Structure formats: structure tokens, C-alpha cells
PDB file of C-alpha atoms in Angstrom:
ATOM      1  CA  ASP A   1      17.724  11.649   1.582  1.00 83.00           C
ATOM      2  CA  ALA A   2      15.500   9.696   3.951  1.00 83.00           C
ATOM      3  CA  GLU A   3      14.530   6.194   2.716  1.00 92.00           C
ATOM      4  CA  ILE A   4      13.034   2.883   3.689  1.00 95.00           C
ATOM      5  CA  THR A   5      15.037  -0.289   2.698  1.00 96.00           C
ATOM      6  CA  GLN A   6      14.322  -4.042   2.863  1.00 97.00           C
ATOM      7  CA  SER A   7      16.599  -6.975   2.774  1.00 97.00           C
ATOM      8  CA  PRO A   8      17.038  -9.395   1.232  1.00 97.00           C
ATOM      9  CA  ARG A   9      15.173  -8.445  -1.927  1.00 96.00           C
ATOM     10  CA  HIS A  10      14.846 -12.171  -2.981  1.00 97.00           C
ATOM     11  CA  LYS A  11      14.839 -15.167  -0.654  1.00 97.00           C
ATOM     12  CA  ILE A  12      14.248 -18.886  -1.284  1.00 98.00           C
ATOM     13  CA  THR A  13      13.781 -21.076   1.788  1.00 97.00           C
ATOM     14  CA  GLU A  14      12.264 -24.527   2.627  1.00 97.00           C
ATOM     15  CA  THR A  15       9.188 -25.325   4.467  1.00 97.00           C
ATOM     16  CA  GLY A  16       9.704 -25.348   8.313  1.00 97.00           C
ATOM     17  CA  ARG A  17      12.674 -23.034   8.321  1.00 97.00           C
ATOM     18  CA  GLN A  18      12.576 -19.665  10.320  1.00 97.00           C
ATOM     19  CA  VAL A  19      13.028 -16.623   8.158  1.00 98.00           C
ATOM     20  CA  THR A  20      13.515 -12.993   9.070  1.00 98.00           C
ATOM     21  CA  LEU A  21      12.921 -10.076   6.645  1.00 98.00           C
ATOM     22  CA  ALA A  22      14.560  -6.816   7.542  1.00 98.00           C
ATOM     23  CA  CYS A  23      13.035  -3.349   7.170  1.00 98.00           C
ATOM     24  CA  HIS A  24      15.065  -0.175   8.007  1.00 98.00           C
ATOM     25  CA  GLN A  25      13.812   3.406   7.708  1.00 97.00           C
ATOM     26  CA  THR A  26      15.546   6.657   8.127  1.00 95.00           C
ATOM     27  CA  TRP A  27      12.454   8.839   8.069  1.00 90.00           C
ATOM     28  CA  ASN A  28      12.380   8.752  11.963  1.00 91.00           C
ATOM     29  CA  HIS A  29       8.667   7.683  11.628  1.00 92.00           C
ATOM     30  CA  ASN A  30       6.875   6.331  14.503  1.00 91.00           C
ATOM     31  CA  ASN A  31       4.537   4.024  12.604  1.00 93.00           C
ATOM     32  CA  MET A  32       5.829   1.027  10.688  1.00 95.00           C
ATOM     33  CA  PHE A  33       3.713  -1.590   8.753  1.00 96.00           C
ATOM     34  CA  TRP A  34       4.214  -5.051   7.081  1.00 98.00           C
ATOM     35  CA  TYR A  35       2.090  -6.119   4.145  1.00 97.00           C
ATOM     36  CA  ARG A  36       2.032  -9.034   1.894  1.00 97.00           C
ATOM     37  CA  GLN A  37       0.940  -8.758  -1.805  1.00 95.00           C
ATOM     38  CA  ASP A  38      -0.723 -11.633  -3.578  1.00 92.00           C
ATOM     39  CA  LEU A  39      -2.566 -11.675  -6.888  1.00 82.00           C
ATOM     40  CA  GLY A  40      -6.249 -10.762  -6.527  1.00 76.00           C
ATOM     41  CA  HIS A  41      -5.816  -9.732  -2.900  1.00 81.00           C
ATOM     42  CA  GLY A  42      -3.990  -6.417  -3.087  1.00 87.00           C
ATOM     43  CA  LEU A  43      -1.938  -5.613  -0.047  1.00 92.00           C
ATOM     44  CA  ARG A  44      -2.994  -7.202   3.296  1.00 93.00           C
ATOM     45  CA  LEU A  45      -1.652  -5.935   6.611  1.00 94.00           C
ATOM     46  CA  ILE A  46       0.322  -8.480   8.559  1.00 97.00           C
ATOM     47  CA  HIS A  47       1.594  -6.590  11.607  1.00 97.00           C
ATOM     48  CA  TYR A  48       2.102  -2.892  12.547  1.00 95.00           C
ATOM     49  CA  SER A  49       3.794  -0.793  15.219  1.00 95.00           C
ATOM     50  CA  TYR A  50       3.008   2.733  16.464  1.00 92.00           C
ATOM     51  CA  GLY A  51       6.298   3.103  18.313  1.00 92.00           C
ATOM     52  CA  VAL A  52       9.162   1.384  20.159  1.00 95.00           C
ATOM     53  CA  GLN A  53       7.904  -1.724  22.072  1.00 95.00           C
ATOM     54  CA  ASP A  54       4.411  -1.496  20.533  1.00 95.00           C
ATOM     55  CA  THR A  55       3.326  -4.172  18.088  1.00 96.00           C
ATOM     56  CA  ASN A  56      -0.281  -5.106  16.755  1.00 95.00           C
ATOM     57  CA  LYS A  57      -1.679  -7.890  14.697  1.00 96.00           C
ATOM     58  CA  GLY A  58      -3.102  -7.093  11.269  1.00 94.00           C
ATOM     59  CA  GLU A  59      -5.671  -9.138   9.269  1.00 91.00           C
ATOM     60  CA  VAL A  60      -3.188 -11.888   8.213  1.00 95.00           C
ATOM     61  CA  SER A  61      -0.857 -12.218  11.291  1.00 97.00           C
ATOM     62  CA  ASP A  62      -0.871 -16.042  11.795  1.00 97.00           C
ATOM     63  CA  GLY A  63       2.696 -17.516  11.307  1.00 97.00           C
ATOM     64  CA  TYR A  64       4.335 -14.096  11.481  1.00 98.00           C
ATOM     65  CA  SER A  65       5.805 -12.159  14.457  1.00 98.00           C
ATOM     66  CA  VAL A  66       7.513  -8.725  14.732  1.00 98.00           C
ATOM     67  CA  SER A  67       9.512  -6.790  17.331  1.00 97.00           C
ATOM     68  CA  ARG A  68      10.300  -3.175  17.740  1.00 97.00           C
ATOM     69  CA  SER A  69      13.399  -2.405  19.665  1.00 97.00           C
ATOM     70  CA  ASN A  70      14.133   0.924  18.114  1.00 97.00           C
ATOM     71  CA  THR A  71      12.525   3.568  15.835  1.00 96.00           C
ATOM     72  CA  GLU A  72      14.359   2.637  12.630  1.00 97.00           C
ATOM     73  CA  ASP A  73      13.651  -1.168  12.373  1.00 98.00           C
ATOM     74  CA  LEU A  74      10.725  -3.593  12.353  1.00 98.00           C
ATOM     75  CA  PRO A  75      11.985  -6.983  11.383  1.00 98.00           C
ATOM     76  CA  LEU A  76       9.275  -9.710  10.203  1.00 98.00           C
ATOM     77  CA  THR A  77       9.803 -13.212  11.346  1.00 98.00           C
ATOM     78  CA  LEU A  78       8.291 -16.307   9.838  1.00 97.00           C
ATOM     79  CA  GLU A  79       8.622 -18.798  12.726  1.00 94.00           C
ATOM     80  CA  SER A  80       8.140 -21.933  10.505  1.00 97.00           C
ATOM     81  CA  ALA A  81       7.823 -21.092   6.818  1.00 97.00           C
ATOM     82  CA  ALA A  82       4.922 -22.562   4.881  1.00 97.00           C
ATOM     83  CA  SER A  83       4.291 -22.612   1.232  1.00 97.00           C
ATOM     84  CA  SER A  84       1.162 -20.416   1.704  1.00 96.00           C
ATOM     85  CA  GLN A  85       3.678 -17.687   2.736  1.00 97.00           C
ATOM     86  CA  THR A  86       5.271 -17.488  -0.703  1.00 97.00           C
ATOM     87  CA  SER A  87       4.530 -13.787  -1.556  1.00 97.00           C
ATOM     88  CA  VAL A  88       5.980 -10.375  -2.035  1.00 97.00           C
ATOM     89  CA  TYR A  89       6.397  -8.523   1.327  1.00 98.00           C
ATOM     90  CA  PHE A  90       6.381  -4.804   1.706  1.00 97.00           C
ATOM     91  CA  CYS A  91       7.413  -2.626   4.614  1.00 97.00           C
ATOM     92  CA  ALA A  92       6.138   0.927   5.106  1.00 96.00           C
ATOM     93  CA  SER A  93       6.306   3.696   7.459  1.00 95.00           C
ATOM     94  CA  SER A  94       4.334   6.815   8.262  1.00 91.00           C
ATOM     95  CA  GLU A  95       4.031   9.739  10.686  1.00 86.00           C
ATOM     96  CA  PHE A  96       0.391  10.197  11.200  1.00 73.00           C
ATOM     97  CA  SER A  97      -0.750  13.777  11.791  1.00 62.00           C
ATOM     98  CA  ALA A  98      -4.324  15.015  11.356  1.00 59.00           C
ATOM     99  CA  SER A  99      -2.959  18.530  10.652  1.00 60.00           C
ATOM    100  CA  THR A 100      -0.557  17.457   7.925  1.00 62.00           C
ATOM    101  CA  PRO A 101      -1.740  17.486   4.310  1.00 62.00           C
ATOM    102  CA  GLY A 102      -1.990  13.942   3.331  1.00 64.00           C
ATOM    103  CA  GLY A 103      -2.552  12.718   6.802  1.00 68.00           C
ATOM    104  CA  ASP A 104      -1.207   9.262   7.160  1.00 75.00           C
ATOM    105  CA  GLU A 105       0.674   8.810   3.829  1.00 84.00           C
ATOM    106  CA  GLN A 106       2.768   5.640   4.042  1.00 90.00           C
ATOM    107  CA  PHE A 107       6.145   5.421   2.427  1.00 92.00           C
ATOM    108  CA  PHE A 108       6.997   1.959   0.944  1.00 94.00           C
ATOM    109  CA  GLY A 109      10.156  -0.105   0.709  1.00 95.00           C
ATOM    110  CA  PRO A 110      11.000  -1.914  -2.591  1.00 94.00           C
ATOM    111  CA  GLY A 111       9.692  -5.287  -1.364  1.00 95.00           C
ATOM    112  CA  THR A 112      11.183  -8.759  -0.690  1.00 97.00           C
ATOM    113  CA  ARG A 113      10.117 -11.628  -2.850  1.00 96.00           C
ATOM    114  CA  LEU A 114       9.961 -14.810  -0.634  1.00 98.00           C
ATOM    115  CA  THR A 115       9.534 -18.302  -2.086  1.00 97.00           C
ATOM    116  CA  VAL A 116       8.949 -21.269   0.257  1.00 97.00           C
ATOM    117  CA  LEU A 117       9.623 -24.593  -1.269  1.00 96.00           C
TER     118      LEU A 117
ATOM    119  CA  GLY B   1     -16.458  -4.162   8.101  1.00 50.00           C
ATOM    120  CA  GLU B   2     -13.631  -2.589   6.147  1.00 60.00           C
ATOM    121  CA  ASP B   3     -13.565  -3.451   2.456  1.00 83.00           C
ATOM    122  CA  VAL B   4     -12.226  -1.693  -0.598  1.00 91.00           C
ATOM    123  CA  GLU B   5     -13.149  -2.872  -4.142  1.00 92.00           C
ATOM    124  CA  GLN B   6     -11.676  -2.231  -7.443  1.00 93.00           C
ATOM    125  CA  SER B   7     -11.862  -3.792 -10.851  1.00 89.00           C
ATOM    126  CA  LEU B   8      -8.747  -5.744 -11.764  1.00 90.00           C
ATOM    127  CA  PHE B   9      -7.872  -4.619 -15.296  1.00 94.00           C
ATOM    128  CA  LEU B  10      -8.254  -1.629 -17.580  1.00 96.00           C
ATOM    129  CA  SER B  11      -6.816  -1.195 -21.074  1.00 97.00           C
ATOM    130  CA  VAL B  12      -6.808   2.133 -22.992  1.00 97.00           C
ATOM    131  CA  ARG B  13      -5.039   3.642 -25.966  1.00 97.00           C
ATOM    132  CA  GLU B  14      -2.308   6.128 -25.595  1.00 97.00           C
ATOM    133  CA  GLY B  15      -3.770   9.644 -25.513  1.00 97.00           C
ATOM    134  CA  ASP B  16      -7.192   8.467 -24.266  1.00 97.00           C
ATOM    135  CA  SER B  17      -8.365   9.170 -20.713  1.00 97.00           C
ATOM    136  CA  SER B  18      -8.360   6.437 -18.100  1.00 97.00           C
ATOM    137  CA  VAL B  19     -10.810   6.134 -15.269  1.00 97.00           C
ATOM    138  CA  ILE B  20     -10.141   3.815 -12.435  1.00 97.00           C
ATOM    139  CA  ASN B  21     -13.013   3.243  -9.949  1.00 97.00           C
ATOM    140  CA  CYS B  22     -12.997   2.258  -6.360  1.00 96.00           C
ATOM    141  CA  THR B  23     -15.664   1.706  -3.623  1.00 95.00           C
ATOM    142  CA  TYR B  24     -15.064   1.718   0.013  1.00 91.00           C
ATOM    143  CA  THR B  25     -17.177   0.926   3.034  1.00 86.00           C
ATOM    144  CA  ASP B  26     -15.986   2.943   6.098  1.00 79.00           C
ATOM    145  CA  SER B  27     -17.639   6.417   5.998  1.00 76.00           C
ATOM    146  CA  SER B  28     -15.288   7.591   8.824  1.00 79.00           C
ATOM    147  CA  SER B  29     -12.174   7.537   6.541  1.00 78.00           C
ATOM    148  CA  THR B  30     -10.414  10.957   6.814  1.00 80.00           C
ATOM    149  CA  TYR B  31      -8.239  10.574   3.719  1.00 88.00           C
ATOM    150  CA  LEU B  32      -8.424   8.431   0.642  1.00 92.00           C
ATOM    151  CA  TYR B  33      -5.457   7.651  -1.426  1.00 94.00           C
ATOM    152  CA  TRP B  34      -4.286   6.570  -4.755  1.00 96.00           C
ATOM    153  CA  TYR B  35      -0.993   4.633  -5.029  1.00 96.00           C
ATOM    154  CA  LYS B  36       0.796   3.578  -8.141  1.00 96.00           C
ATOM    155  CA  GLN B  37       3.030   0.458  -8.390  1.00 95.00           C
ATOM    156  CA  GLU B  38       5.432  -0.006 -11.256  1.00 93.00           C
ATOM    157  CA  PRO B  39       6.727  -3.489 -12.082  1.00 88.00           C
ATOM    158  CA  GLY B  40       9.128  -4.833  -9.552  1.00 85.00           C
ATOM    159  CA  ALA B  41       8.802  -1.818  -7.276  1.00 88.00           C
ATOM    160  CA  GLY B  42       7.027  -0.680  -4.157  1.00 90.00           C
ATOM    161  CA  LEU B  43       4.039   1.601  -4.006  1.00 93.00           C
ATOM    162  CA  GLN B  44       4.332   5.379  -4.410  1.00 93.00           C
ATOM    163  CA  LEU B  45       1.700   7.874  -3.471  1.00 93.00           C
ATOM    164  CA  LEU B  46       0.086   9.333  -6.516  1.00 94.00           C
ATOM    165  CA  THR B  47      -2.415  11.617  -4.872  1.00 93.00           C
ATOM    166  CA  TYR B  48      -4.869  11.819  -2.042  1.00 92.00           C
ATOM    167  CA  ILE B  49      -8.281  13.463  -1.210  1.00 92.00           C
ATOM    168  CA  PHE B  50      -9.549  14.676   2.121  1.00 89.00           C
ATOM    169  CA  SER B  51     -12.885  13.386   2.950  1.00 87.00           C
ATOM    170  CA  ASN B  52     -14.658  16.690   2.947  1.00 88.00           C
ATOM    171  CA  MET B  53     -13.671  17.369  -0.616  1.00 90.00           C
ATOM    172  CA  ASP B  54     -15.535  16.318  -3.642  1.00 93.00           C
ATOM    173  CA  MET B  55     -12.893  16.807  -6.306  1.00 95.00           C
ATOM    174  CA  LYS B  56      -9.170  17.325  -6.488  1.00 95.00           C
ATOM    175  CA  GLN B  57      -7.223  18.109  -9.590  1.00 95.00           C
ATOM    176  CA  ASP B  58      -3.488  17.733  -9.972  1.00 91.00           C
ATOM    177  CA  GLN B  59      -2.035  18.192 -13.442  1.00 94.00           C
ATOM    178  CA  ARG B  60      -3.257  15.163 -15.514  1.00 96.00           C
ATOM    179  CA  LEU B  61      -4.903  13.565 -12.466  1.00 96.00           C
ATOM    180  CA  THR B  62      -8.440  14.222 -11.223  1.00 97.00           C
ATOM    181  CA  VAL B  63      -9.877  12.491  -8.166  1.00 97.00           C
ATOM    182  CA  LEU B  64     -13.584  12.508  -7.627  1.00 97.00           C
ATOM    183  CA  LEU B  65     -15.232  11.460  -4.368  1.00 95.00           C
ATOM    184  CA  ASN B  66     -18.802  10.614  -3.880  1.00 94.00           C
ATOM    185  CA  LYS B  67     -19.229  10.137  -0.028  1.00 91.00           C
ATOM    186  CA  LYS B  68     -22.919   9.260  -0.307  1.00 91.00           C
ATOM    187  CA  ASP B  69     -22.124   6.289  -2.599  1.00 92.00           C
ATOM    188  CA  LYS B  70     -18.634   5.716  -1.102  1.00 92.00           C
ATOM    189  CA  HIS B  71     -17.209   5.808  -4.492  1.00 95.00           C
ATOM    190  CA  LEU B  72     -13.744   7.126  -5.405  1.00 95.00           C
ATOM    191  CA  SER B  73     -12.388   7.532  -9.059  1.00 97.00           C
ATOM    192  CA  LEU B  74      -9.073   8.463 -10.509  1.00 97.00           C
ATOM    193  CA  ARG B  75      -9.016  10.008 -13.998  1.00 97.00           C
ATOM    194  CA  ILE B  76      -5.671  10.211 -15.904  1.00 97.00           C
ATOM    195  CA  ALA B  77      -5.967  12.581 -18.877  1.00 97.00           C
ATOM    196  CA  ASP B  78      -3.853  12.008 -22.026  1.00 97.00           C
ATOM    197  CA  THR B  79      -2.783   8.582 -20.728  1.00 97.00           C
ATOM    198  CA  GLN B  80       0.793   7.671 -21.792  1.00 96.00           C
ATOM    199  CA  THR B  81       2.601   4.245 -21.944  1.00 95.00           C
ATOM    200  CA  GLY B  82       4.571   5.413 -18.842  1.00 94.00           C
ATOM    201  CA  ASP B  83       1.275   5.349 -17.035  1.00 96.00           C
ATOM    202  CA  SER B  84       1.156   1.535 -17.346  1.00 96.00           C
ATOM    203  CA  ALA B  85       1.154   0.113 -13.741  1.00 96.00           C
ATOM    204  CA  ILE B  86      -0.991  -1.039 -10.947  1.00 96.00           C
ATOM    205  CA  TYR B  87      -3.126   1.518  -9.199  1.00 97.00           C
ATOM    206  CA  PHE B  88      -4.333   1.057  -5.695  1.00 96.00           C
ATOM    207  CA  CYS B  89      -6.882   2.994  -3.900  1.00 95.00           C
ATOM    208  CA  ALA B  90      -6.779   3.006  -0.032  1.00 93.00           C
ATOM    209  CA  GLU B  91      -8.841   4.301   2.767  1.00 90.00           C
ATOM    210  CA  SER B  92      -7.309   5.568   6.007  1.00 85.00           C
ATOM    211  CA  ILE B  93      -8.749   4.173   9.343  1.00 81.00           C
ATOM    212  CA  VAL B  94      -6.983   5.169  12.514  1.00 77.00           C
ATOM    213  CA  GLY B  95      -3.505   5.510  11.039  1.00 76.00           C
ATOM    214  CA  LYS B  96      -3.904   2.209   9.041  1.00 85.00           C
ATOM    215  CA  LEU B  97      -4.548   1.970   5.325  1.00 89.00           C
ATOM    216  CA  ILE B  98      -6.944  -0.525   3.799  1.00 90.00           C
ATOM    217  CA  PHE B  99      -6.140  -1.270   0.189  1.00 92.00           C
ATOM    218  CA  GLY B 100      -8.121  -2.447  -2.656  1.00 93.00           C
ATOM    219  CA  GLN B 101      -6.979  -5.346  -4.852  1.00 92.00           C
ATOM    220  CA  GLY B 102      -5.306  -3.054  -7.450  1.00 94.00           C
ATOM    221  CA  THR B 103      -6.242  -2.139 -11.037  1.00 96.00           C
ATOM    222  CA  GLU B 104      -3.662  -3.040 -13.644  1.00 95.00           C
ATOM    223  CA  LEU B 105      -3.688  -0.331 -16.243  1.00 97.00           C
ATOM    224  CA  SER B 106      -2.402  -1.301 -19.692  1.00 97.00           C
ATOM    225  CA  VAL B 107      -1.667   1.566 -22.233  1.00 96.00           C
ATOM    226  CA  LYS B 108      -1.505   0.463 -25.872  1.00 94.00           C
ATOM    227  CA  PRO B 109       0.359   2.625 -28.325  1.00 91.00           C
TER     228      PRO B 109
END
């Protein structure tokens, strides 16, 4: 069965360190997304990609970067981790089609809980 | 601007109906979604409604859409303890989803 996985599931790091969170999907979807989830804010979009070599900034992109070298993976990098980046991070993928029932339904990974000390 | 609003908490008794409300701002949204998040897990699509529909029913779930007021609701009939979760509404804008803050539903036996 197709799936979307994230690793690690839990990570503790120190302020100033570089951290990379992995996201891998076997849906063969063109679209991939990174969100962070914080109490009272729901899910906020960090970065997204509509295909290989395409990346775009979301509403909370400062301090984060992504790269898309293949269809399956969209790693999220925190260049210099800050305590404000302590959060739960979700990766999602979709294959937008206006003719498909459900349109741009996104499929979510299980999340990565990141703590920055 | 894009903004989706939900109340944060709802508590009901087992067997009652639950109604979770959501307001959105972008009238060009093609689809509106309801996602469910169980503790420690990612989000799963619960149901969706196309923007030219007023209502959609799927077993115990009823979605109502009022485009004039930009109001979306999710009704869960005969709510069970297994329905306890966080429910997110989301609007679709050019392939991106804008989520509300999530409503935590607590079902008491």
C-alpha cells in the first residue's frame, strides 16, 4: 500500500544546531507540503513543492528550507534551530485534479515531534 | 486574506449529536474539507464538500455549507467515545489547504 513516512518520529536538539526532518511518500504525488502544528494555531504551512526542483515558501518559512530532488522526498531543514521551532511537524502529499472527487485531498504522515533546548 | 476560524473545544455526551462549526474567508475555494486527528497521529480526511453543494451526508456525518455566510459545519450523529479527537476544517486554494485551529471534541460516557 502507498504511504507517507516521516523520520525521526521524535527529536531533541540544541539551539543553533542544523536539523533535517525526512519525508518520503510512495503515492507518486507531485505535490508535497510541510506544516507545523502548535496549540491554538492549527496547522501552518512552512514550505511546499509542486514537483521536482520546485519549492515555494508558506506562511511561516523563516528559518526553514526544503529541496526537491526527486518525486518521493521533501526533506525539511532547520538551518539553526531555535526554541521557537519546538513543534510537531507534519508532511503531506497530494495529486491535485479538478476532475477527481475530493480535488486536492492531502495525505498526511504521522508527524515528527521536535524539541529545541 | 485567507483565514479559517473554529471554536477550540466541544464536549458532548455519548449518543448525542455533535456540531462543529467553521467559518472561512475565501469564496473561491473549490473544496472544503473536514480532517480528523486522533492523539499522537497525523490527520486523516473525514469528508469533503464541493463548493456548489449545500449539504453532503455520509453515514453518521452531515456537512452543511452556507456559501453566502462562508459557514461550514460538521454534524456527527450518535457520537461515540471513539469520535473523541481534534477536527480541522480546511479550505482549498490553488492546491494548498488553509486549516482552522482545530476543535477538540470530548465525548463523555
